[in-house]
């Protein structure tokens, strides 16, 4: 098949998926396109990279693209506008997300002792986009359905185009390691890790949605959604195989296991927290006794040092200047420290490849403590949700555990990372009751405003217009009388 024909068929396929979704009875809010745009760009390539597709990419650690900055700023401004219109209050967000606010606030304060405060502040501003776009979904009238719509739209765009790039446009969908010359597949991403976590997230989500679709009452809709989910799962698994990412494969297996286990009737939803704690303790005991980690590494055919990651961890920890406070928000990989590490490691690392060590490097032990509090707080909120919506809770729990494990070999608690956005989708807490209460208050204020307008009109000589129906002009009485008579007369047989 020629690339042109493959492109045409892929375009028709994507358009058909979107048309299919648009024909459903419920029309989602147009505001959901904001998180779709954010996730599509963070899950693939930045806008500047898409515009320069096929051209050599220049890597600059310090200076970002103004095009990318404008895109992310536009998404954030539009998200704020949507939230203001919906009546979302900052006080409510702070009250229900204390640990997240504390983590972000400490990140802002850490800009003060960064060696590059302006760069650190710009990066901190970008990170605010994660909770903002998450709130656009969570404050929707139907948050669960909104999440499904957003994830579907992202998958419709990213998965088929990744297949197209790998099979028919290798200059876009494949690459070669600049140092070893080893070939790899990247799809719509910029390396195989991007393709790996993209496939893992959508594979896990649509496996969960497949189980949800089985409960639909309408037979045609149930079969249609099951077929759609199965097709997208197959596409995600093929891409995961092409990515050859051991971390993404292992975390997908873990996530699927959690979705299945938490959906079992044998599991008492009141004791989910106890089950997880016992499981973690059991894993620690088994690892200490049988050294399971090395066995898993061998089964995955991976280097015990995780491709020199463990050696890099030792080097970066030794370069950390402040154990308690860190180097400042996302400031470690700048300046002289980067030069030292690049001089030693030929593959020029720009992250610690461990989310917890990365947090320690930038925010010190205080940052790690706040991140741990955020993870535990998210876990507790998920456990409480099992009694209200167990389906949504088990998806959130699966994503949480997957993200916790994923950050052992990759640093995703940073920047505008796709996984960081997914975490905010499950971590940000904004009860729907608070949104409904705000809507009731706004409705009350609107009614009060209308009554005030009527009273003012009556006081300032507008009584004739206000009570026109009660005391109409003499000529209108005859028109109303004729109209009433014609409606009450019996039609001739």
Tab-separated table of C-alpha atoms in Angstrom:
chain	number	residue	atom	x	y	z
A	1	UNK	CA	0.000	0.000	0.000
A	2	UNK	CA	1.336	3.413	-0.912
A	3	UNK	CA	1.851	6.014	1.851
A	4	UNK	CA	-0.670	8.343	0.182
A	5	UNK	CA	-3.402	5.675	0.190
A	6	UNK	CA	-2.538	4.703	3.780
A	7	UNK	CA	-2.827	8.362	4.818
A	8	UNK	CA	-6.210	8.663	3.118
A	9	UNK	CA	-7.547	5.505	4.792
A	10	UNK	CA	-6.227	6.628	8.186
A	11	UNK	CA	-7.903	10.016	7.769
A	12	UNK	CA	-11.207	8.378	6.795
A	13	UNK	CA	-10.923	5.998	9.755
A	14	UNK	CA	-10.291	8.821	12.237
A	15	UNK	CA	-13.084	10.942	10.755
A	16	UNK	CA	-15.449	7.972	10.993
A	17	UNK	CA	-14.645	7.524	14.675
A	18	UNK	CA	-15.350	11.184	15.417
A	19	UNK	CA	-18.566	11.166	13.366
A	20	UNK	CA	-19.703	8.059	15.217
A	21	UNK	CA	-19.201	9.770	18.564
A	22	UNK	CA	-20.924	12.967	17.417
A	23	UNK	CA	-24.115	11.079	16.511
A	24	UNK	CA	-24.763	10.046	20.088
A	25	UNK	CA	-27.687	11.618	21.924
A	26	UNK	CA	-25.571	13.393	24.529
A	27	UNK	CA	-23.469	16.248	23.220
A	28	UNK	CA	-20.376	16.883	25.385
A	29	UNK	CA	-19.271	20.345	26.366
A	30	UNK	CA	-17.097	22.150	23.773
A	31	UNK	CA	-14.739	23.004	26.653
A	32	UNK	CA	-13.515	19.394	26.629
A	33	UNK	CA	-11.468	20.175	23.527
A	34	UNK	CA	-9.074	22.094	25.811
A	35	UNK	CA	-7.816	19.024	27.725
A	36	UNK	CA	-7.860	17.058	24.455
A	37	UNK	CA	-5.472	19.567	22.867
A	38	UNK	CA	-3.258	19.592	25.976
A	39	UNK	CA	-3.043	15.779	26.170
A	40	UNK	CA	-2.480	15.320	22.441
A	41	UNK	CA	0.461	17.729	22.435
A	42	UNK	CA	2.037	16.514	25.686
A	43	UNK	CA	1.536	12.901	24.588
A	44	UNK	CA	3.181	13.341	21.189
A	45	UNK	CA	5.319	16.296	20.094
A	46	UNK	CA	5.159	19.957	20.968
A	47	UNK	CA	3.609	22.340	18.449
A	48	UNK	CA	7.009	23.630	17.330
A	49	UNK	CA	8.150	20.045	16.711
A	50	UNK	CA	5.056	19.260	14.641
A	51	UNK	CA	5.634	22.383	12.565
A	52	UNK	CA	9.248	21.303	11.992
A	53	UNK	CA	8.313	17.692	11.203
A	54	UNK	CA	11.030	15.993	9.196
A	55	UNK	CA	13.649	18.617	9.998
A	56	UNK	CA	16.638	18.044	12.326
A	57	UNK	CA	15.700	18.709	15.927
A	58	UNK	CA	17.935	20.934	18.023
A	59	UNK	CA	17.823	20.260	21.738
A	60	UNK	CA	18.019	23.294	24.005
A	61	UNK	CA	17.691	22.715	27.736
A	62	UNK	CA	17.172	26.304	28.827
A	63	UNK	CA	15.297	28.129	26.079
A	64	UNK	CA	11.834	26.972	25.125
A	65	UNK	CA	9.952	27.743	21.942
A	66	UNK	CA	7.694	30.821	21.983
A	67	UNK	CA	5.207	28.842	19.886
A	68	UNK	CA	4.972	26.150	22.559
A	69	UNK	CA	4.766	28.752	25.314
A	70	UNK	CA	1.895	30.469	23.498
A	71	UNK	CA	0.047	27.169	23.075
A	72	UNK	CA	0.299	26.164	26.727
A	73	UNK	CA	-0.601	29.656	27.891
A	74	UNK	CA	-3.659	29.676	25.618
A	75	UNK	CA	-4.828	26.334	27.054
A	76	UNK	CA	-4.396	27.649	30.589
A	77	UNK	CA	-6.219	30.925	29.908
A	78	UNK	CA	-9.133	29.116	28.259
A	79	UNK	CA	-9.278	26.653	31.160
A	80	UNK	CA	-9.454	29.514	33.658
A	81	UNK	CA	-12.240	31.150	31.623
A	82	UNK	CA	-14.242	27.904	31.651
A	83	UNK	CA	-13.765	27.410	35.386
A	84	UNK	CA	-14.770	31.001	36.157
A	85	UNK	CA	-17.900	30.621	34.071
A	86	UNK	CA	-18.752	27.432	35.941
A	87	UNK	CA	-18.342	29.202	39.267
A	88	UNK	CA	-15.356	27.194	40.491
A	89	UNK	CA	-13.873	28.924	43.527
A	90	UNK	CA	-10.179	28.975	44.347
A	91	UNK	CA	-11.016	28.553	48.038
A	92	UNK	CA	-12.840	25.287	47.300
A	93	UNK	CA	-9.942	23.989	45.220
A	94	UNK	CA	-7.480	24.806	48.005
A	95	UNK	CA	-9.684	23.277	50.687
A	96	UNK	CA	-10.096	19.968	48.867
A	97	UNK	CA	-6.517	19.695	47.537
A	98	UNK	CA	-4.308	20.722	50.447
A	99	UNK	CA	-1.330	18.474	49.662
A	100	UNK	CA	-1.281	19.427	46.005
A	101	UNK	CA	-1.452	23.118	46.842
A	102	UNK	CA	1.379	22.673	49.366
A	103	UNK	CA	3.525	20.867	46.787
A	104	UNK	CA	2.953	23.586	44.177
A	105	UNK	CA	3.464	26.372	46.715
A	106	UNK	CA	6.805	24.935	47.831
A	107	UNK	CA	7.825	24.646	44.175
A	108	UNK	CA	7.079	28.345	43.740
A	109	UNK	CA	9.040	29.279	46.868
A	110	UNK	CA	12.008	27.175	45.704
A	111	UNK	CA	12.390	29.497	42.712
A	112	UNK	CA	14.027	31.934	45.155
A	113	UNK	CA	17.130	29.768	45.649
A	114	UNK	CA	17.372	28.486	42.076
A	115	UNK	CA	20.502	29.402	40.099
A	116	UNK	CA	18.169	30.174	37.182
A	117	UNK	CA	15.094	31.774	38.828
A	118	UNK	CA	13.495	33.097	35.636
A	119	UNK	CA	13.649	29.710	33.898
A	120	UNK	CA	12.409	27.989	37.051
A	121	UNK	CA	9.473	30.388	37.328
A	122	UNK	CA	8.479	29.859	33.687
A	123	UNK	CA	8.527	26.104	34.205
A	124	UNK	CA	6.431	26.446	37.354
A	125	UNK	CA	3.811	28.445	35.434
A	126	UNK	CA	3.566	25.675	32.837
A	127	UNK	CA	3.012	23.046	35.517
A	128	UNK	CA	-0.131	24.905	36.636
A	129	UNK	CA	-1.698	23.778	33.385
A	130	UNK	CA	-2.042	20.214	34.702
A	131	UNK	CA	-4.568	20.951	37.489
A	132	UNK	CA	-6.348	23.534	35.324
A	133	UNK	CA	-7.094	21.176	32.431
A	134	UNK	CA	-7.938	18.432	34.931
A	135	UNK	CA	-10.528	20.706	36.553
A	136	UNK	CA	-12.135	21.353	33.157
A	137	UNK	CA	-12.961	17.644	33.068
A	138	UNK	CA	-13.769	17.203	36.752
A	139	UNK	CA	-16.168	20.169	36.895
A	140	UNK	CA	-18.134	18.990	33.870
A	141	UNK	CA	-21.815	18.197	34.629
A	142	UNK	CA	-20.899	14.521	34.113
A	143	UNK	CA	-17.186	14.118	34.992
A	144	UNK	CA	-17.040	10.378	34.294
A	145	UNK	CA	-18.498	10.752	30.816
A	146	UNK	CA	-16.294	13.784	30.189
A	147	UNK	CA	-13.182	11.739	30.985
A	148	UNK	CA	-14.289	9.001	28.598
A	149	UNK	CA	-14.898	11.558	25.840
A	150	UNK	CA	-11.465	13.159	26.313
A	151	UNK	CA	-9.593	9.850	26.361
A	152	UNK	CA	-11.466	8.608	23.297
A	153	UNK	CA	-10.695	11.725	21.296
A	154	UNK	CA	-7.013	11.557	22.214
A	155	UNK	CA	-6.814	7.866	21.295
A	156	UNK	CA	-8.608	8.447	17.984
A	157	UNK	CA	-5.867	10.882	17.008
A	158	UNK	CA	-2.691	9.472	18.541
A	159	UNK	CA	-2.958	5.700	18.084
A	160	UNK	CA	-3.844	5.487	14.359
A	161	UNK	CA	-1.339	8.191	13.410
A	162	UNK	CA	1.385	6.337	15.337
A	163	UNK	CA	0.644	3.189	13.334
A	164	UNK	CA	0.690	5.202	10.113
A	165	UNK	CA	4.024	6.822	10.942
A	166	UNK	CA	5.737	3.565	11.881
A	167	UNK	CA	4.533	1.565	8.882
A	168	UNK	CA	4.453	4.128	6.079
A	169	UNK	CA	6.451	7.181	7.184
A	170	UNK	CA	9.604	5.833	8.882
A	171	UNK	CA	11.258	9.251	8.596
A	172	UNK	CA	8.660	10.468	11.120
A	173	UNK	CA	7.770	7.344	13.102
A	174	UNK	CA	11.168	5.698	13.498
A	175	UNK	CA	14.573	6.857	14.594
A	176	UNK	CA	18.157	5.870	15.323
A	177	UNK	CA	20.150	6.352	18.474
A	178	UNK	CA	22.689	9.088	17.679
A	179	UNK	CA	25.431	7.272	19.603
A	180	UNK	CA	24.842	3.554	19.110
A	181	UNK	CA	22.951	3.672	15.812
A	182	UNK	CA	20.298	1.335	17.202
A	183	UNK	CA	16.917	1.671	15.460
A	184	UNK	CA	13.746	2.309	17.458
A	185	UNK	CA	10.078	3.076	16.843
A	186	UNK	CA	8.567	6.268	18.210
A	187	UNK	CA	5.240	6.830	16.431
A	188	UNK	CA	3.920	10.307	17.148
A	189	UNK	CA	6.393	10.738	20.020
A	190	UNK	CA	10.029	11.790	19.979
A	191	UNK	CA	11.460	8.507	21.300
A	192	UNK	CA	10.367	5.000	22.203
A	193	UNK	CA	9.584	5.907	25.819
A	194	UNK	CA	6.925	8.348	24.618
A	195	UNK	CA	5.336	5.658	22.468
A	196	UNK	CA	5.582	3.196	25.356
A	197	UNK	CA	3.764	5.217	27.995
A	198	UNK	CA	1.215	6.436	25.446
A	199	UNK	CA	0.342	2.832	24.550
A	200	UNK	CA	0.319	1.822	28.205
A	201	UNK	CA	-2.100	4.566	29.277
A	202	UNK	CA	-4.582	3.987	26.461
A	203	UNK	CA	-4.291	0.212	26.732
A	204	UNK	CA	-5.143	0.364	30.436
A	205	UNK	CA	-7.954	2.884	29.963
A	206	UNK	CA	-9.718	0.983	27.195
A	207	UNK	CA	-9.366	-2.300	29.057
A	208	UNK	CA	-11.258	-0.639	31.919
A	209	UNK	CA	-13.780	0.858	29.498
A	210	UNK	CA	-14.302	-2.558	27.871
A	211	UNK	CA	-15.467	-3.903	31.237
A	212	UNK	CA	-17.729	-0.867	31.683
A	213	UNK	CA	-19.214	-1.249	28.184
A	214	UNK	CA	-20.294	-4.805	29.003
A	215	UNK	CA	-22.813	-3.355	31.461
A	216	UNK	CA	-24.622	-1.159	28.903
A	217	UNK	CA	-28.308	-1.993	28.531
A	218	UNK	CA	-28.752	-1.225	24.829
A	219	UNK	CA	-27.554	-4.255	22.830
A	220	UNK	CA	-26.372	-2.332	19.763
A	221	UNK	CA	-24.510	0.253	21.833
A	222	UNK	CA	-22.952	-2.446	24.007
A	223	UNK	CA	-21.619	-4.401	21.017
A	224	UNK	CA	-20.413	-1.220	19.344
A	225	UNK	CA	-18.504	0.032	22.399
A	226	UNK	CA	-16.987	-3.400	23.055
A	227	UNK	CA	-15.803	-3.650	19.453
A	228	UNK	CA	-14.361	-0.122	19.593
A	229	UNK	CA	-12.536	-0.803	22.860
A	230	UNK	CA	-11.155	-4.118	21.642
A	231	UNK	CA	-9.845	-2.507	18.444
A	232	UNK	CA	-8.107	0.310	20.295
A	233	UNK	CA	-6.650	-2.147	22.818
A	234	UNK	CA	-5.223	-4.199	19.959
A	235	UNK	CA	-3.732	-1.081	18.419
A	236	UNK	CA	-2.199	-0.033	21.751
A	237	UNK	CA	-0.696	-3.491	22.313
A	238	UNK	CA	0.858	-3.522	18.847
A	239	UNK	CA	2.388	-0.105	19.439
A	240	UNK	CA	3.648	-1.213	22.851
A	241	UNK	CA	5.327	-4.182	21.190
A	242	UNK	CA	6.910	-1.899	18.591
A	243	UNK	CA	8.108	0.472	21.324
A	244	UNK	CA	9.885	-2.347	23.180
A	245	UNK	CA	9.497	-0.500	26.483
A	246	UNK	CA	9.869	-2.870	29.417
A	247	UNK	CA	8.691	-0.278	31.951
A	248	UNK	CA	5.458	0.420	30.072
A	249	UNK	CA	4.784	-3.285	29.546
A	250	UNK	CA	5.318	-4.129	33.214
A	251	UNK	CA	3.147	-1.250	34.441
A	252	UNK	CA	0.361	-2.164	31.987
A	253	UNK	CA	0.280	-5.700	33.370
A	254	UNK	CA	0.118	-4.306	36.909
A	255	UNK	CA	-2.673	-1.885	36.006
A	256	UNK	CA	-4.782	-4.558	34.281
A	257	UNK	CA	-4.348	-6.819	37.307
A	258	UNK	CA	-5.617	-4.080	39.632
A	259	UNK	CA	-8.653	-3.353	37.434
A	260	UNK	CA	-9.569	-7.038	37.428
A	261	UNK	CA	-8.924	-7.545	41.138
A	262	UNK	CA	-10.870	-4.467	42.253
A	263	UNK	CA	-13.817	-5.520	40.084
A	264	UNK	CA	-14.076	-8.913	41.733
A	265	UNK	CA	-17.011	-9.585	44.035
A	266	UNK	CA	-14.626	-11.313	46.436
A	267	UNK	CA	-12.975	-7.975	47.240
A	268	UNK	CA	-14.699	-5.989	49.970
A	269	UNK	CA	-14.595	-2.370	48.807
A	270	UNK	CA	-14.548	-1.148	52.415
A	271	UNK	CA	-11.087	-2.630	52.976
A	272	UNK	CA	-9.301	-1.600	49.770
A	273	UNK	CA	-6.726	0.386	51.733
A	274	UNK	CA	-5.955	-2.614	53.916
A	275	UNK	CA	-5.556	-4.864	50.878
A	276	UNK	CA	-3.097	-2.483	49.245
A	277	UNK	CA	-1.012	-2.031	52.404
A	278	UNK	CA	-0.850	-5.795	52.980
A	279	UNK	CA	0.103	-6.354	49.340
A	280	UNK	CA	2.912	-3.790	49.522
A	281	UNK	CA	4.286	-5.338	52.717
A	282	UNK	CA	4.083	-8.804	51.174
A	283	UNK	CA	5.979	-7.614	48.080
A	284	UNK	CA	8.706	-6.113	50.254
A	285	UNK	CA	9.021	-9.360	52.216
A	286	UNK	CA	9.121	-11.503	49.067
A	287	UNK	CA	11.719	-9.226	47.473
A	288	UNK	CA	13.910	-9.375	50.584
A	289	UNK	CA	13.607	-13.175	50.699
A	290	UNK	CA	13.709	-14.307	47.068
A	291	UNK	CA	15.224	-11.316	45.219
A	292	UNK	CA	12.321	-11.159	42.762
A	293	UNK	CA	13.504	-7.881	41.223
A	294	UNK	CA	16.543	-9.415	39.551
A	295	UNK	CA	14.408	-12.277	38.254
A	296	UNK	CA	11.931	-9.864	36.682
A	297	UNK	CA	14.777	-7.869	35.105
A	298	UNK	CA	16.130	-11.061	33.556
A	299	UNK	CA	12.689	-12.071	32.257
A	300	UNK	CA	12.333	-8.672	30.614
A	301	UNK	CA	15.812	-9.120	29.117
A	302	UNK	CA	17.061	-5.867	30.594
A	303	UNK	CA	20.380	-4.723	32.012
A	304	UNK	CA	20.521	-5.017	35.855
A	305	UNK	CA	21.704	-1.389	35.962
A	306	UNK	CA	18.596	-0.366	33.956
A	307	UNK	CA	20.766	0.916	31.109
A	308	UNK	CA	23.147	2.754	33.453
A	309	UNK	CA	20.284	4.402	35.329
A	310	UNK	CA	21.421	3.180	38.743
A	311	UNK	CA	24.910	4.583	38.098
A	312	UNK	CA	23.473	7.941	37.070
A	313	UNK	CA	21.388	7.988	40.262
A	314	UNK	CA	24.545	7.811	42.338
A	315	UNK	CA	26.192	10.604	40.338
A	316	UNK	CA	23.281	13.042	40.489
A	317	UNK	CA	22.696	12.502	44.206
A	318	UNK	CA	26.357	13.323	44.816
A	319	UNK	CA	25.926	16.600	42.887
A	320	UNK	CA	22.855	17.697	44.853
A	321	UNK	CA	24.000	20.765	46.849
A	322	UNK	CA	21.163	21.060	49.389
A	323	UNK	CA	19.679	17.917	50.922
A	324	UNK	CA	16.764	19.695	52.549
A	325	UNK	CA	15.709	22.263	49.924
A	326	UNK	CA	17.162	21.025	46.636
A	327	UNK	CA	18.436	23.156	43.763
A	328	UNK	CA	15.125	24.909	43.067
A	329	UNK	CA	12.119	24.086	40.938
A	330	UNK	CA	13.297	21.997	37.946
A	331	UNK	CA	16.714	23.639	38.115
A	332	UNK	CA	19.073	20.715	38.685
A	333	UNK	CA	19.664	19.937	35.018
A	334	UNK	CA	21.004	23.382	34.219
A	335	UNK	CA	24.416	25.031	34.233
A	336	UNK	CA	27.596	23.380	35.448
A	337	UNK	CA	25.910	20.233	36.792
A	338	UNK	CA	24.635	19.378	33.320
A	339	UNK	CA	28.093	19.922	31.836
A	340	UNK	CA	29.652	17.549	34.393
A	341	UNK	CA	27.124	14.802	33.716
A	342	UNK	CA	27.272	15.147	29.948
A	343	UNK	CA	31.049	14.989	30.067
A	344	UNK	CA	30.831	11.607	31.811
A	345	UNK	CA	27.834	9.995	30.116
A	346	UNK	CA	27.870	9.713	26.349
A	347	UNK	CA	24.063	9.506	26.085
A	348	UNK	CA	23.715	12.960	27.694
A	349	UNK	CA	20.962	12.451	30.290
A	350	UNK	CA	18.603	15.345	30.994
A	351	UNK	CA	16.602	13.701	33.776
A	352	UNK	CA	17.304	11.276	36.593
A	353	UNK	CA	15.037	8.576	35.115
A	354	UNK	CA	13.438	8.271	38.523
A	355	UNK	CA	10.597	10.551	39.567
A	356	UNK	CA	11.419	10.452	43.258
A	357	UNK	CA	15.134	11.155	42.810
A	358	UNK	CA	14.212	13.916	40.349
A	359	UNK	CA	11.972	15.498	42.980
A	360	UNK	CA	14.747	15.190	45.556
A	361	UNK	CA	17.256	16.886	43.247
A	362	UNK	CA	14.986	19.867	42.627
A	363	UNK	CA	13.044	20.207	45.889
A	364	UNK	CA	15.094	18.235	48.428
A	365	UNK	CA	13.687	16.114	51.221
A	366	UNK	CA	10.870	18.602	51.805
A	367	UNK	CA	9.705	18.147	48.217
A	368	UNK	CA	9.856	14.350	48.515
A	369	UNK	CA	7.839	14.544	51.733
A	370	UNK	CA	5.184	16.722	50.082
A	371	UNK	CA	5.057	14.425	47.051
A	372	UNK	CA	4.599	11.433	49.363
A	373	UNK	CA	1.782	13.254	51.161
A	374	UNK	CA	0.136	13.991	47.806
A	375	UNK	CA	0.325	10.323	46.766
A	376	UNK	CA	-1.093	9.115	50.087
A	377	UNK	CA	-3.847	11.731	50.028
A	378	UNK	CA	-4.814	10.663	46.504
A	379	UNK	CA	-4.892	7.031	47.609
A	380	UNK	CA	-7.180	7.844	50.535
A	381	UNK	CA	-9.572	9.782	48.309
A	382	UNK	CA	-9.721	6.845	45.913
A	383	UNK	CA	-10.470	4.411	48.741
A	384	UNK	CA	-13.374	6.562	49.898
A	385	UNK	CA	-14.747	6.699	46.340
A	386	UNK	CA	-15.095	2.901	46.192
A	387	UNK	CA	-18.275	3.190	48.264
A	388	UNK	CA	-19.792	5.716	45.810
A	389	UNK	CA	-18.517	4.788	42.340
A	390	UNK	CA	-16.422	1.628	42.380
A	391	UNK	CA	-15.906	1.607	38.599
A	392	UNK	CA	-14.310	5.038	38.549
A	393	UNK	CA	-12.373	4.299	41.735
A	394	UNK	CA	-10.689	1.202	40.364
A	395	UNK	CA	-9.562	3.084	37.248
A	396	UNK	CA	-8.093	5.809	39.453
A	397	UNK	CA	-6.394	3.240	41.686
A	398	UNK	CA	-4.941	1.410	38.680
A	399	UNK	CA	-3.542	4.643	37.253
A	400	UNK	CA	-2.138	5.667	40.638
A	401	UNK	CA	-0.261	2.389	41.146
A	402	UNK	CA	0.947	2.411	37.545
A	403	UNK	CA	2.278	5.971	37.895
A	404	UNK	CA	3.996	5.132	41.198
A	405	UNK	CA	5.814	2.182	39.579
A	406	UNK	CA	6.482	3.998	36.318
A	407	UNK	CA	8.397	6.715	38.140
A	408	UNK	CA	10.907	4.162	39.375
A	409	UNK	CA	12.667	4.119	35.988
A	410	UNK	CA	11.335	7.346	34.444
A	411	UNK	CA	10.871	10.874	35.825
A	412	UNK	CA	7.256	11.821	35.127
A	413	UNK	CA	6.609	14.094	38.140
A	414	UNK	CA	7.903	17.093	36.231
A	415	UNK	CA	7.296	19.567	33.417
A	416	UNK	CA	4.416	19.144	30.990
A	417	UNK	CA	4.778	15.376	30.947
A	418	UNK	CA	1.787	13.364	29.690
A	419	UNK	CA	1.911	11.039	32.726
A	420	UNK	CA	1.963	14.077	35.049
A	421	UNK	CA	-1.312	15.241	33.487
A	422	UNK	CA	-2.867	11.782	33.922
A	423	UNK	CA	-1.855	11.906	37.579
A	424	UNK	CA	-3.672	15.213	38.052
A	425	UNK	CA	-6.787	13.728	36.461
A	426	UNK	CA	-6.951	11.185	39.278
A	427	UNK	CA	-5.472	13.338	42.060
A	428	UNK	CA	-7.343	16.646	41.809
A	429	UNK	CA	-10.399	16.547	44.055
A	430	UNK	CA	-13.401	18.785	43.434
A	431	UNK	CA	-16.670	17.311	44.769
A	432	UNK	CA	-19.587	17.630	42.398
A	433	UNK	CA	-21.744	18.748	45.329
A	434	UNK	CA	-19.680	21.935	45.637
A	435	UNK	CA	-20.256	22.646	41.958
A	436	UNK	CA	-24.007	22.085	42.310
A	437	UNK	CA	-24.120	24.325	45.373
A	438	UNK	CA	-22.382	27.068	43.422
A	439	UNK	CA	-24.851	26.650	40.574
A	440	UNK	CA	-27.782	26.981	42.984
A	441	UNK	CA	-26.312	30.156	44.451
A	442	UNK	CA	-25.769	31.658	41.004
A	443	UNK	CA	-29.356	30.796	40.033
A	444	UNK	CA	-30.608	32.458	43.208
A	445	UNK	CA	-28.590	35.576	42.452
A	446	UNK	CA	-29.984	35.706	38.916
A	447	UNK	CA	-33.565	35.461	40.180
A	448	UNK	CA	-32.916	38.117	42.807
A	449	UNK	CA	-31.433	40.373	40.146
A	450	UNK	CA	-34.470	39.942	37.930
A	451	UNK	CA	-36.840	40.769	40.802
A	452	UNK	CA	-34.799	43.871	41.614
A	453	UNK	CA	-35.029	45.003	37.997
A	454	UNK	CA	-38.816	44.570	38.026
A	455	UNK	CA	-39.168	46.560	41.245
A	456	UNK	CA	-37.005	49.396	39.918
A	457	UNK	CA	-39.018	49.503	36.709
A	458	UNK	CA	-42.243	49.781	38.696
A	459	UNK	CA	-40.873	52.533	40.945
A	460	UNK	CA	-39.500	54.632	38.082
A	461	UNK	CA	-42.671	54.812	36.050
A	462	UNK	CA	-42.444	51.500	34.296
A	463	UNK	CA	-45.515	50.109	36.039
A	464	UNK	CA	-47.537	50.103	32.821
A	465	UNK	CA	-44.943	47.881	31.121
A	466	UNK	CA	-44.457	45.570	34.096
A	467	UNK	CA	-48.156	44.959	34.630
A	468	UNK	CA	-49.208	45.147	30.995
A	469	UNK	CA	-50.755	41.696	31.129
A	470	UNK	CA	-52.573	42.413	34.391
A	471	UNK	CA	-53.948	45.832	33.271
A	472	UNK	CA	-53.805	45.786	29.451
A	473	UNK	CA	-55.141	48.599	27.237
A	474	UNK	CA	-58.867	48.544	26.444
A	475	UNK	CA	-58.360	47.322	22.858
A	476	UNK	CA	-56.465	44.220	23.964
A	477	UNK	CA	-59.378	42.942	26.052
A	478	UNK	CA	-61.425	42.410	22.880
A	479	UNK	CA	-58.569	40.518	21.176
A	480	UNK	CA	-58.151	38.233	24.201
A	481	UNK	CA	-61.885	37.649	24.421
A	482	UNK	CA	-62.107	36.621	20.747
A	483	UNK	CA	-59.051	34.374	21.133
A	484	UNK	CA	-60.483	32.667	24.226
A	485	UNK	CA	-63.885	32.205	22.571
A	486	UNK	CA	-62.412	30.640	19.428
A	487	UNK	CA	-60.386	28.139	21.501
A	488	UNK	CA	-63.344	27.040	23.631
A	489	UNK	CA	-65.900	26.640	20.807
A	490	UNK	CA	-66.567	23.103	19.640
A	491	UNK	CA	-65.602	22.553	15.990
A	492	UNK	CA	-68.473	21.626	13.635
A	493	UNK	CA	-69.011	17.947	12.777
